[in-house]
mmCIF file of C-alpha atoms and ligand atoms in Angstrom:
data_model
loop_
_atom_site.group_PDB
_atom_site.id
_atom_site.type_symbol
_atom_site.label_atom_id
_atom_site.label_comp_id
_atom_site.label_asym_id
_atom_site.label_seq_id
_atom_site.Cartn_x
_atom_site.Cartn_y
_atom_site.Cartn_z
ATOM 1 C CA MET G 285 0.053 -0.078 -0.046
ATOM 2 C CA PRO G 286 1.264 3.432 -0.795
ATOM 3 C CA ARG G 287 2.565 5.598 2.154
ATOM 4 C CA ILE G 288 1.511 9.407 1.867
ATOM 5 C CA PHE G 289 2.360 12.338 3.782
ATOM 6 C CA ILE G 290 0.079 15.153 4.045
ATOM 7 C CA THR G 291 0.892 18.522 5.451
ATOM 8 C CA GLY G 292 -1.605 20.253 7.356
ATOM 9 C CA SER G 293 -3.904 17.274 8.154
ATOM 10 C CA THR G 294 -5.168 18.616 11.486
ATOM 11 C CA ASP G 295 -8.182 20.478 9.500
ATOM 12 C CA GLY G 296 -9.908 21.212 6.154
ATOM 13 C CA LEU G 297 -8.835 19.348 3.002
ATOM 14 C CA GLY G 298 -5.766 17.811 4.310
ATOM 15 C CA ARG G 299 -7.608 16.057 7.070
ATOM 16 C CA ALA G 300 -10.350 15.066 4.589
ATOM 17 C CA ALA G 301 -7.965 13.673 2.227
ATOM 18 C CA ALA G 302 -6.330 12.005 5.258
ATOM 19 C CA GLY G 303 -9.392 10.384 6.451
ATOM 20 C CA ALA G 304 -10.277 9.082 2.832
ATOM 21 C CA LEU G 305 -7.026 7.822 2.026
ATOM 22 C CA MET G 306 -6.858 5.844 5.569
ATOM 23 C CA GLY G 307 -10.388 4.500 4.783
ATOM 24 C CA GLU G 308 -9.002 3.156 1.622
ATOM 25 C CA GLY G 309 -6.476 1.237 3.547
ATOM 26 C CA HIS G 310 -3.439 3.519 2.777
ATOM 27 C CA ASP G 311 -0.432 4.324 5.135
ATOM 28 C CA VAL G 312 -0.913 8.078 5.876
ATOM 29 C CA VAL G 313 1.635 10.056 7.842
ATOM 30 C CA LEU G 314 -0.376 12.890 9.693
ATOM 31 C CA HIS G 315 1.028 16.499 10.447
ATOM 32 C CA ALA G 316 0.320 19.054 13.162
ATOM 33 C CA ARG G 317 1.762 22.433 13.680
ATOM 34 C CA THR G 318 2.198 21.767 17.317
ATOM 35 C CA ARG G 319 1.711 18.916 20.092
ATOM 36 C CA GLU G 320 -1.421 20.915 21.154
ATOM 37 C CA ARG G 321 -2.871 20.601 17.517
ATOM 38 C CA ALA G 322 -2.140 17.166 17.332
ATOM 39 C CA ALA G 323 -5.049 16.625 19.804
ATOM 40 C CA ALA G 324 -7.272 17.272 16.737
ATOM 41 C CA LEU G 325 -5.956 13.867 15.188
ATOM 42 C CA SER G 326 -6.909 11.829 18.290
ATOM 43 C CA ASP G 327 -9.351 9.725 15.770
ATOM 44 C CA LEU G 328 -6.988 9.451 13.027
ATOM 45 C CA ALA G 329 -3.707 8.967 14.698
ATOM 46 C CA PRO G 330 -4.155 5.081 16.147
ATOM 47 C CA ASN G 331 -4.419 3.927 12.673
ATOM 48 C CA ALA G 332 -1.697 6.357 10.853
ATOM 49 C CA ALA G 333 1.560 5.617 9.897
ATOM 50 C CA GLY G 334 3.002 8.167 12.078
ATOM 51 C CA VAL G 335 2.229 12.039 13.292
ATOM 52 C CA VAL G 336 4.703 14.356 12.675
ATOM 53 C CA ILE G 337 4.889 17.923 14.334
ATOM 54 C CA GLY G 338 6.304 21.354 13.174
ATOM 55 C CA ASP G 339 5.275 24.789 12.535
ATOM 56 C CA LEU G 340 5.864 25.643 8.687
ATOM 57 C CA SER G 341 6.282 29.481 9.700
ATOM 58 C CA SER G 342 9.563 28.450 10.907
ATOM 59 C CA ALA G 343 12.548 27.086 8.811
ATOM 60 C CA ALA G 344 13.991 25.097 11.739
ATOM 61 C CA GLU G 345 10.967 23.370 12.522
ATOM 62 C CA THR G 346 10.245 22.725 8.718
ATOM 63 C CA ARG G 347 13.831 21.128 8.554
ATOM 64 C CA ASP G 348 13.052 19.251 11.650
ATOM 65 C CA LEU G 349 9.701 18.061 10.048
ATOM 66 C CA ALA G 350 11.500 16.782 7.094
ATOM 67 C CA GLY G 351 13.803 14.694 9.315
ATOM 68 C CA GLN G 352 10.936 13.381 11.186
ATOM 69 C CA VAL G 353 9.255 12.244 7.937
ATOM 70 C CA ASN G 354 12.589 10.749 6.724
ATOM 71 C CA ARG G 355 13.051 8.784 9.790
ATOM 72 C CA ILE G 356 9.607 7.051 9.192
ATOM 73 C CA GLY G 357 10.705 5.960 5.748
ATOM 74 C CA ARG G 358 10.526 6.935 2.134
ATOM 75 C CA MET G 359 7.057 8.316 1.356
ATOM 76 C CA ASP G 360 5.384 7.089 -1.920
ATOM 77 C CA ALA G 361 3.458 10.494 -2.262
ATOM 78 C CA VAL G 362 3.560 13.920 -0.469
ATOM 79 C CA ILE G 363 0.707 16.176 -0.683
ATOM 80 C CA HIS G 364 1.780 19.672 0.080
ATOM 81 C CA ASN G 365 -1.508 20.959 1.534
ATOM 82 C CA ALA G 366 -1.108 23.236 4.430
ATOM 83 C CA GLY G 367 -1.400 26.751 3.893
ATOM 84 C CA VAL G 368 -2.772 30.402 5.133
ATOM 85 C CA CYS G 369 -4.420 32.919 3.472
ATOM 86 C CA LEU G 370 -5.322 36.639 3.841
ATOM 87 C CA GLU G 371 -3.012 37.384 6.572
ATOM 88 C CA PRO G 372 -3.711 40.736 8.427
ATOM 89 C CA SER G 373 -0.016 41.962 7.940
ATOM 90 C CA ARG G 374 3.144 40.652 6.689
ATOM 91 C CA ALA G 375 3.409 38.978 10.026
ATOM 92 C CA THR G 376 7.218 38.703 9.916
ATOM 93 C CA THR G 377 8.325 35.265 11.010
ATOM 94 C CA ALA G 378 11.367 34.412 13.354
ATOM 95 C CA ASP G 379 13.324 34.230 10.142
ATOM 96 C CA GLY G 380 12.125 37.479 8.985
ATOM 97 C CA HIS G 381 10.039 36.319 6.216
ATOM 98 C CA ALA G 382 6.335 37.248 5.375
ATOM 99 C CA LYS G 383 4.423 34.542 6.924
ATOM 100 C CA THR G 384 2.247 33.703 3.822
ATOM 101 C CA LEU G 385 5.521 33.055 1.931
ATOM 102 C CA ALA G 386 7.093 31.260 4.647
ATOM 103 C CA VAL G 387 4.217 28.833 5.136
ATOM 104 C CA ASN G 388 2.689 28.600 1.472
ATOM 105 C CA THR G 389 5.989 28.788 -0.380
ATOM 106 C CA LEU G 390 9.263 28.419 1.567
ATOM 107 C CA ALA G 391 7.993 25.390 3.457
ATOM 108 C CA PRO G 392 6.811 23.176 0.529
ATOM 109 C CA TYR G 393 10.228 24.104 -1.162
ATOM 110 C CA LEU G 394 12.263 22.981 1.728
ATOM 111 C CA LEU G 395 10.194 20.005 2.362
ATOM 112 C CA THR G 396 10.550 19.194 -1.293
ATOM 113 C CA ALA G 397 14.347 19.403 -1.257
ATOM 114 C CA LEU G 398 14.853 17.668 2.252
ATOM 115 C CA ILE G 399 12.286 14.770 2.303
ATOM 116 C CA ARG G 400 13.628 11.657 0.580
ATOM 117 C CA ARG G 401 12.381 11.965 -2.994
ATOM 118 C CA PRO G 402 8.888 10.173 -3.351
ATOM 119 C CA ASP G 403 7.218 8.841 -6.388
ATOM 120 C CA ARG G 404 4.553 11.479 -6.542
ATOM 121 C CA LEU G 405 4.160 15.228 -5.234
ATOM 122 C CA ILE G 406 1.049 17.227 -5.002
ATOM 123 C CA TYR G 407 0.900 20.995 -4.308
ATOM 124 C CA LEU G 408 -2.169 22.533 -3.398
ATOM 125 C CA SER G 409 -2.695 25.604 -5.764
ATOM 126 C CA SER G 410 -5.740 27.860 -6.099
ATOM 127 C CA GLY G 411 -7.532 29.498 -9.047
ATOM 128 C CA LEU G 412 -6.220 32.694 -7.514
ATOM 129 C CA HIS G 413 -2.653 31.913 -8.649
ATOM 130 C CA HIS G 414 -3.851 33.565 -11.969
ATOM 131 C CA GLY G 415 -3.782 36.970 -9.969
ATOM 132 C CA GLY G 416 -0.186 36.279 -8.733
ATOM 133 C CA ALA G 417 1.640 36.816 -12.006
ATOM 134 C CA GLY G 418 4.286 39.607 -11.966
ATOM 135 C CA SER G 419 7.784 40.055 -10.852
ATOM 136 C CA LEU G 420 9.552 38.255 -8.122
ATOM 137 C CA ARG G 421 11.787 41.264 -7.227
ATOM 138 C CA ASP G 422 9.845 41.839 -3.953
ATOM 139 C CA ILE G 423 8.903 38.039 -3.382
ATOM 140 C CA ASP G 424 9.198 38.656 0.465
ATOM 141 C CA TRP G 425 7.162 41.912 0.780
ATOM 142 C CA THR G 426 10.011 43.894 2.266
ATOM 143 C CA GLY G 427 9.350 46.832 -0.173
ATOM 144 C CA ARG G 428 5.648 46.968 -1.082
ATOM 145 C CA PRO G 429 2.541 47.716 1.056
ATOM 146 C CA TRP G 430 0.920 44.711 2.459
ATOM 147 C CA ASP G 431 -1.763 43.208 0.349
ATOM 148 C CA ALA G 432 -2.963 39.691 1.585
ATOM 149 C CA ALA G 433 -4.788 38.727 -1.367
ATOM 150 C CA ARG G 434 -1.752 39.550 -3.750
ATOM 151 C CA ALA G 435 0.606 37.747 -1.437
ATOM 152 C CA TYR G 436 -1.772 34.551 -1.206
ATOM 153 C CA SER G 437 -2.059 34.742 -5.048
ATOM 154 C CA GLU G 438 1.708 34.903 -5.581
ATOM 155 C CA SER G 439 2.245 32.218 -2.971
ATOM 156 C CA LYS G 440 -0.037 29.938 -5.064
ATOM 157 C CA LEU G 441 1.582 30.723 -8.318
ATOM 158 C CA HIS G 442 5.099 29.943 -6.709
ATOM 159 C CA VAL G 443 3.906 26.343 -5.725
ATOM 160 C CA THR G 444 2.268 25.718 -9.239
ATOM 161 C CA ALA G 445 5.378 26.841 -10.936
ATOM 162 C CA LEU G 446 7.399 24.703 -8.623
ATOM 163 C CA ALA G 447 5.038 21.701 -9.383
ATOM 164 C CA LEU G 448 5.505 22.298 -13.037
ATOM 165 C CA ALA G 449 9.482 22.887 -12.686
ATOM 166 C CA LEU G 450 9.809 19.496 -11.169
ATOM 167 C CA THR G 451 8.081 17.646 -14.488
ATOM 168 C CA LEU G 452 9.028 15.311 -16.973
ATOM 169 C CA ALA G 453 10.822 17.567 -19.371
ATOM 170 C CA ARG G 454 12.656 19.445 -16.320
ATOM 171 C CA ALA G 455 14.497 18.338 -13.311
ATOM 172 C CA TRP G 456 13.225 15.219 -11.686
ATOM 173 C CA PRO G 457 11.822 12.975 -14.615
ATOM 174 C CA ASP G 458 11.344 10.098 -12.408
ATOM 175 C CA VAL G 459 8.654 12.024 -10.117
ATOM 176 C CA LEU G 460 5.122 12.798 -11.094
ATOM 177 C CA SER G 461 4.561 16.335 -9.876
ATOM 178 C CA ASN G 462 1.207 18.085 -10.096
ATOM 179 C CA ALA G 463 -0.702 21.054 -8.564
ATOM 180 C CA VAL G 464 -4.338 21.038 -7.929
ATOM 181 C CA ASP G 465 -6.955 23.776 -7.290
ATOM 182 C CA PRO G 466 -9.727 22.450 -4.834
ATOM 183 C CA GLY G 467 -12.026 25.023 -5.588
ATOM 184 C CA TRP G 468 -13.629 27.290 -3.110
ATOM 185 C CA VAL G 469 -14.599 24.950 -0.351
ATOM 186 C CA PRO G 470 -16.060 25.463 3.266
ATOM 187 C CA THR G 471 -13.036 24.669 5.474
ATOM 188 C CA LYS G 472 -11.547 27.057 8.156
ATOM 189 C CA MET G 473 -9.864 28.684 5.204
ATOM 190 C CA GLY G 474 -12.817 28.853 2.679
ATOM 191 C CA GLY G 475 -15.117 29.868 5.344
ATOM 192 C CA PRO G 476 -18.888 28.787 5.630
ATOM 193 C CA GLY G 477 -19.983 30.613 2.579
ATOM 194 C CA ALA G 478 -17.876 28.955 0.151
ATOM 195 C CA THR G 479 -19.953 27.580 -2.641
ATOM 196 C CA GLY G 480 -17.757 24.431 -3.691
ATOM 197 C CA ASP G 481 -18.107 20.911 -2.747
ATOM 198 C CA LEU G 482 -15.659 19.723 0.229
ATOM 199 C CA GLN G 483 -15.688 16.255 -1.189
ATOM 200 C CA MET G 484 -14.717 17.358 -4.381
ATOM 201 C CA GLY G 485 -12.037 19.438 -2.928
ATOM 202 C CA TYR G 486 -10.133 16.553 -1.722
ATOM 203 C CA ARG G 487 -10.635 13.912 -4.288
ATOM 204 C CA THR G 488 -8.131 14.966 -6.938
ATOM 205 C CA GLN G 489 -5.271 15.201 -4.827
ATOM 206 C CA ALA G 490 -5.921 11.826 -3.173
ATOM 207 C CA TRP G 491 -6.473 10.418 -6.622
ATOM 208 C CA LEU G 492 -3.036 11.841 -7.815
ATOM 209 C CA ALA G 493 -1.403 10.266 -4.865
ATOM 210 C CA VAL G 494 -2.191 6.880 -5.200
ATOM 211 C CA SER G 495 -4.300 6.026 -8.269
ATOM 212 C CA THR G 496 -2.691 3.712 -11.168
ATOM 213 C CA ASP G 497 -5.112 5.067 -13.312
ATOM 214 C CA VAL G 498 -3.323 6.125 -16.737
ATOM 215 C CA ALA G 499 -5.197 9.675 -16.181
ATOM 216 C CA ALA G 500 -3.704 9.930 -12.652
ATOM 217 C CA THR G 501 -0.015 8.599 -13.398
ATOM 218 C CA VAL G 502 0.830 11.753 -15.202
ATOM 219 C CA SER G 503 3.280 14.719 -14.522
ATOM 220 C CA GLY G 504 3.125 18.664 -14.998
ATOM 221 C CA GLY G 505 -0.837 18.978 -14.587
ATOM 222 C CA TYR G 506 -2.729 21.712 -12.895
ATOM 223 C CA TRP G 507 -5.877 20.070 -11.801
ATOM 224 C CA TYR G 508 -9.230 20.912 -10.956
ATOM 225 C CA HIS G 509 -11.993 18.144 -10.018
ATOM 226 C CA ARG G 510 -9.680 15.700 -11.968
ATOM 227 C CA GLN G 511 -9.821 17.474 -14.966
ATOM 228 C CA ARG G 512 -6.568 19.221 -16.253
ATOM 229 C CA GLN G 513 -6.824 23.077 -16.719
ATOM 230 C CA ALA G 514 -4.591 25.855 -18.016
ATOM 231 C CA PRO G 515 -2.259 27.263 -15.280
ATOM 232 C CA ALA G 516 -1.155 30.828 -15.571
ATOM 233 C CA SER G 517 1.503 31.135 -18.434
ATOM 234 C CA GLN G 518 4.065 32.224 -16.039
ATOM 235 C CA ALA G 519 3.735 29.031 -13.941
ATOM 236 C CA ARG G 520 4.722 26.950 -17.284
ATOM 237 C CA ASP G 521 7.466 29.458 -18.200
ATOM 238 C CA PRO G 522 10.849 27.710 -17.744
ATOM 239 C CA ALA G 523 12.394 31.112 -17.240
ATOM 240 C CA PHE G 524 10.321 32.164 -14.431
ATOM 241 C CA GLN G 525 10.599 28.620 -12.953
ATOM 242 C CA ASP G 526 14.427 28.923 -12.901
ATOM 243 C CA GLN G 527 14.268 32.461 -11.430
ATOM 244 C CA LEU G 528 11.906 31.293 -8.546
ATOM 245 C CA THR G 529 13.865 28.169 -7.666
ATOM 246 C CA ASP G 530 16.982 30.397 -7.596
ATOM 247 C CA ARG G 531 15.177 32.922 -5.388
ATOM 248 C CA LEU G 532 13.951 30.083 -2.947
ATOM 249 C CA ALA G 533 17.396 28.553 -3.068
ATOM 250 C CA ALA G 534 18.823 32.022 -1.829
ATOM 251 C CA LEU G 535 16.131 32.734 0.847
ATOM 252 C CA THR G 536 16.199 29.188 2.464
ATOM 253 C CA GLY G 537 19.948 28.472 1.823
ATOM 254 C CA VAL G 538 18.969 25.017 0.317
ATOM 255 C CA ALA G 539 19.369 24.037 -3.402
ATOM 256 C CA LEU G 540 16.779 21.981 -4.935
ATOM 257 C CA PHE G 541 18.585 20.766 -7.917
HETATM 258 N N1 LIG O 741 -10.593 26.342 1.369
HETATM 259 C C1 LIG O 741 -10.526 26.878 -0.093
HETATM 260 O O1 LIG O 741 -11.631 27.102 -0.488
HETATM 261 C C2 LIG O 741 -9.389 26.362 -0.850
HETATM 262 C C3 LIG O 741 -9.198 27.171 -2.143
HETATM 263 C C4 LIG O 741 -8.128 27.183 -2.931
HETATM 264 C C5 LIG O 741 -7.136 26.667 -2.320
HETATM 265 N N2 LIG O 741 -6.965 26.107 -0.939
HETATM 266 C C6 LIG O 741 -5.727 25.555 -0.401
HETATM 267 O O2 LIG O 741 -5.920 24.249 -0.066
HETATM 268 C C7 LIG O 741 -5.092 23.960 1.188
HETATM 269 C C8 LIG O 741 -5.993 23.511 2.372
HETATM 270 O O3 LIG O 741 -6.774 24.510 2.733
HETATM 271 P P1 LIG O 741 -7.938 24.488 3.803
HETATM 272 O O4 LIG O 741 -9.005 25.261 3.371
HETATM 273 O O5 LIG O 741 -7.889 22.924 4.056
HETATM 274 O O6 LIG O 741 -7.489 25.027 5.026
HETATM 275 P P2 LIG O 741 -7.589 24.900 6.477
HETATM 276 O O7 LIG O 741 -8.680 24.384 6.749
HETATM 277 O O8 LIG O 741 -7.395 26.345 7.147
HETATM 278 O O9 LIG O 741 -6.338 24.001 7.031
HETATM 279 C C9 LIG O 741 -5.161 24.470 6.816
HETATM 280 C C10 LIG O 741 -4.128 23.308 7.445
HETATM 281 O O10 LIG O 741 -2.857 23.950 7.255
HETATM 282 C C11 LIG O 741 -2.154 23.910 8.570
HETATM 283 N N3 LIG O 741 -1.226 24.904 8.685
HETATM 284 C C12 LIG O 741 -1.395 26.538 8.645
HETATM 285 N N4 LIG O 741 -0.415 27.104 8.865
HETATM 286 C C13 LIG O 741 0.323 26.048 9.476
HETATM 287 C C14 LIG O 741 1.663 26.081 9.978
HETATM 288 N N5 LIG O 741 2.324 27.396 10.135
HETATM 289 N N6 LIG O 741 2.361 25.275 10.102
HETATM 290 C C15 LIG O 741 1.599 24.022 9.960
HETATM 291 N N7 LIG O 741 0.625 23.665 9.689
HETATM 292 C C16 LIG O 741 -0.305 24.788 9.259
HETATM 293 C C17 LIG O 741 -3.492 24.031 9.571
HETATM 294 O O11 LIG O 741 -3.072 23.647 10.987
HETATM 295 P P3 LIG O 741 -4.063 24.218 12.056
HETATM 296 O O12 LIG O 741 -5.279 23.361 11.998
HETATM 297 O O13 LIG O 741 -3.069 24.243 13.199
HETATM 298 O O14 LIG O 741 -4.642 25.693 11.769
HETATM 299 C C18 LIG O 741 -4.542 23.012 8.970
HETATM 300 O O15 LIG O 741 -4.177 21.709 9.326
HETATM 301 C C19 LIG O 741 -4.328 25.213 1.171
HETATM 302 O O16 LIG O 741 -3.061 25.178 0.693
HETATM 303 C C20 LIG O 741 -5.052 26.504 0.691
HETATM 304 O O17 LIG O 741 -4.483 27.461 0.212
HETATM 305 C C21 LIG O 741 -8.260 26.166 -0.083
#
C-alpha cells in the first residue's frame, strides 16, 4: 500500500484527504503544527503510519519536520496541503519572512528539497494563482505595502510553478509532480459561505497520490476536479521557474537541484 505524507492534516482538505486515504487502507503520515494541535488527530492517529509535528512558518521546524518524515521512511507520495490565506499583516516570522511566503512557498520548497524523494508530489494551488503573476523582485514583501490577497495569489503561483518545474521535461523526470486547485470549499480557510463541494475539493489530490489510472499517473498537470486546466502562463515558463527556484534557494539556503 502506498505511504502518503500530508501537510496540514489537522483540519480542512488535508484532514479530509487523510481520512479518505486511510479509509481505503493506505498508510498516511499525519502532520500537526504543534503537539497541542495534534490533539485534533486523536481519532485518525491510532491508525496512521505516524504523526509529525512542526510549524511551517519556521525554517528550523520545517527542516526538523523533514527529518521526522525521513525517519519514518520513504514516502510514495507527498501532498503539500498546509497553507494560510489573507494574513492581516506581513506577520514577520522568526526568520524575517512574510508569514504567507514562509508557510505557503518556502515550507513546501524546503520539504521538497529535504524529504527523501517520493514517486509523486502534489501541491495545493488555487484558481487565485492567476492573479499572482508578475515580478519576483519583492517576493518577501519588504518593499511593497502589504496586500494579503496578492500575497496569497503569488504564493499559489509559486507552488504551481514549482510543481511544473519538477516535471518530465525538467529536473526530476522520475517524479510525478502536479498542482491542484480544490475550488472554493467550506473549510476554516474557505469559510462557511464557500460554494464548492468539500468532497470534490480533496478527491483530486488523493487520486493523484495513489491511483494507478493512466489519467492519474501523469506529471506537470494543473488540476481541478480531476480535469486538467491551463495554469497561468508564468507558471509554465521555464525562465520564471528557474528564477523562482534560484530565489527560493537563496531565501532558504537550500538548493533543490
Ligand atoms: N478552502 C478553500 O476554499 C481553498 C481554495 C483554494 C486553495 N486552497 C488550498 O488548500 C489547502 C488547504 O486549505 P484548507 O481550506 O483545508 O485550509 P484550513 O482548513 O485552514 O487548513 C489548513 C491546514 O494547514 C495547517 N497549517 C496552517 N499554517 C500552518 C503552519 N504554520 N504550520 C503547520 N501547519 C499549518 C492548519 O493547521 P491548524 O489546524 O493548526 O491551523 C491546517 O491543518 C491550502 O493550501 C489552501 O491554500 C483552499
